[in-house]
Amino acid sequence: LPALELTTSEVLDLMNKNPEAKAITDVTADFLNNADMVKFAKYIPMDKINEEMMTQAKEIVNRTIPAVEESGEQNV
């Protein structure tokens, strides 16, 4: 997923087409929409939103780490 070259809408469209990604589409959408507000609208989020975004970022990373088989090989 070439996320750096895509808009939030494009990323979410691709995620919705991928059965494995659908499980984290909602949390990713919320995270990216908040990030867009900060980036494009110069929105300054409250501490609660900052903490929520950190939690969301960790969840996204943890849920997308490739599984490692017992033989030590990554299952991509």
mmCIF file of C-alpha atoms in Angstrom:
data_model
loop_
_atom_site.group_PDB
_atom_site.id
_atom_site.type_symbol
_atom_site.label_atom_id
_atom_site.label_comp_id
_atom_site.label_asym_id
_atom_site.label_seq_id
_atom_site.Cartn_x
_atom_site.Cartn_y
_atom_site.Cartn_z
ATOM 1 C CA LEU A 1 0.000 0.000 0.000
ATOM 2 C CA PRO A 2 1.799 3.182 -1.162
ATOM 3 C CA ALA A 3 0.197 5.223 1.636
ATOM 4 C CA LEU A 4 2.626 8.140 1.428
ATOM 5 C CA GLU A 5 1.470 8.934 -2.105
ATOM 6 C CA LEU A 6 -2.256 8.546 -1.391
ATOM 7 C CA THR A 7 -4.927 10.710 0.182
ATOM 8 C CA THR A 8 -6.802 9.503 3.243
ATOM 9 C CA SER A 9 -9.808 8.630 1.061
ATOM 10 C CA GLU A 10 -7.657 6.606 -1.313
ATOM 11 C CA VAL A 11 -6.018 4.705 1.555
ATOM 12 C CA LEU A 12 -9.393 3.892 3.094
ATOM 13 C CA ASP A 13 -10.838 2.809 -0.274
ATOM 14 C CA LEU A 14 -7.959 0.363 -0.742
ATOM 15 C CA MET A 15 -8.314 -0.889 2.827
ATOM 16 C CA ASN A 16 -12.029 -1.529 2.321
ATOM 17 C CA LYS A 17 -11.210 -3.712 -0.691
ATOM 18 C CA ASN A 18 -8.768 -5.826 1.333
ATOM 19 C CA PRO A 19 -10.445 -8.361 3.648
ATOM 20 C CA GLU A 20 -7.427 -8.439 5.982
ATOM 21 C CA ALA A 21 -7.391 -4.649 6.335
ATOM 22 C CA LYS A 22 -11.116 -4.232 6.972
ATOM 23 C CA ALA A 23 -10.637 -5.077 10.649
ATOM 24 C CA ILE A 24 -8.656 -1.884 11.250
ATOM 25 C CA THR A 25 -10.321 0.425 8.741
ATOM 26 C CA ASP A 26 -12.405 2.255 11.354
ATOM 27 C CA VAL A 27 -9.517 3.010 13.702
ATOM 28 C CA THR A 28 -7.315 3.978 10.748
ATOM 29 C CA ALA A 29 -10.004 6.290 9.353
ATOM 30 C CA ASP A 30 -10.402 8.052 12.694
ATOM 31 C CA PHE A 31 -6.632 8.410 13.074
ATOM 32 C CA LEU A 32 -6.054 9.707 9.530
ATOM 33 C CA ASN A 33 -8.980 12.136 9.670
ATOM 34 C CA ASN A 34 -7.609 13.657 12.880
ATOM 35 C CA ALA A 35 -4.144 13.820 11.334
ATOM 36 C CA ASP A 36 -5.586 15.584 8.279
ATOM 37 C CA MET A 37 -7.213 18.188 10.542
ATOM 38 C CA VAL A 38 -3.853 18.897 12.164
ATOM 39 C CA LYS A 39 -1.978 18.984 8.867
ATOM 40 C CA PHE A 40 -4.376 20.878 6.635
ATOM 41 C CA ALA A 41 -6.631 22.886 8.957
ATOM 42 C CA LYS A 42 -3.920 23.738 11.507
ATOM 43 C CA TYR A 43 -6.155 22.169 14.151
ATOM 44 C CA ILE A 44 -4.569 21.928 17.594
ATOM 45 C CA PRO A 45 -6.062 18.868 19.282
ATOM 46 C CA MET A 46 -6.751 18.701 22.991
ATOM 47 C CA ASP A 47 -4.627 16.412 25.161
ATOM 48 C CA LYS A 48 -7.373 13.778 25.160
ATOM 49 C CA ILE A 49 -7.317 13.609 21.339
ATOM 50 C CA ASN A 50 -3.499 13.409 21.339
ATOM 51 C CA GLU A 51 -3.614 10.479 23.752
ATOM 52 C CA GLU A 52 -6.342 8.794 21.700
ATOM 53 C CA MET A 53 -4.288 9.187 18.518
ATOM 54 C CA MET A 54 -1.234 7.637 20.194
ATOM 55 C CA THR A 55 -3.372 4.689 21.292
ATOM 56 C CA GLN A 56 -4.786 4.372 17.770
ATOM 57 C CA ALA A 57 -1.316 4.504 16.205
ATOM 58 C CA LYS A 58 -0.085 1.734 18.516
ATOM 59 C CA GLU A 59 -3.160 -0.367 17.742
ATOM 60 C CA ILE A 60 -2.665 0.052 13.987
ATOM 61 C CA VAL A 61 1.001 -0.942 14.240
ATOM 62 C CA ASN A 62 0.350 -3.894 16.552
ATOM 63 C CA ARG A 63 -2.465 -5.238 14.391
ATOM 64 C CA THR A 64 -0.458 -4.997 11.158
ATOM 65 C CA ILE A 65 2.808 -6.595 12.275
ATOM 66 C CA PRO A 66 3.367 -9.656 10.066
ATOM 67 C CA ALA A 67 2.988 -12.955 11.915
ATOM 68 C CA VAL A 68 6.186 -14.888 12.548
ATOM 69 C CA GLU A 69 6.002 -18.632 12.110
ATOM 70 C CA GLU A 70 7.711 -20.868 14.654
ATOM 71 C CA SER A 71 10.434 -21.682 12.123
ATOM 72 C CA GLY A 72 11.417 -18.009 12.337
ATOM 73 C CA GLU A 73 10.156 -17.115 8.875
ATOM 74 C CA GLN A 74 7.841 -14.171 8.458
ATOM 75 C CA ASN A 75 4.424 -14.922 7.056
ATOM 76 C CA VAL A 76 3.592 -11.954 4.838
#
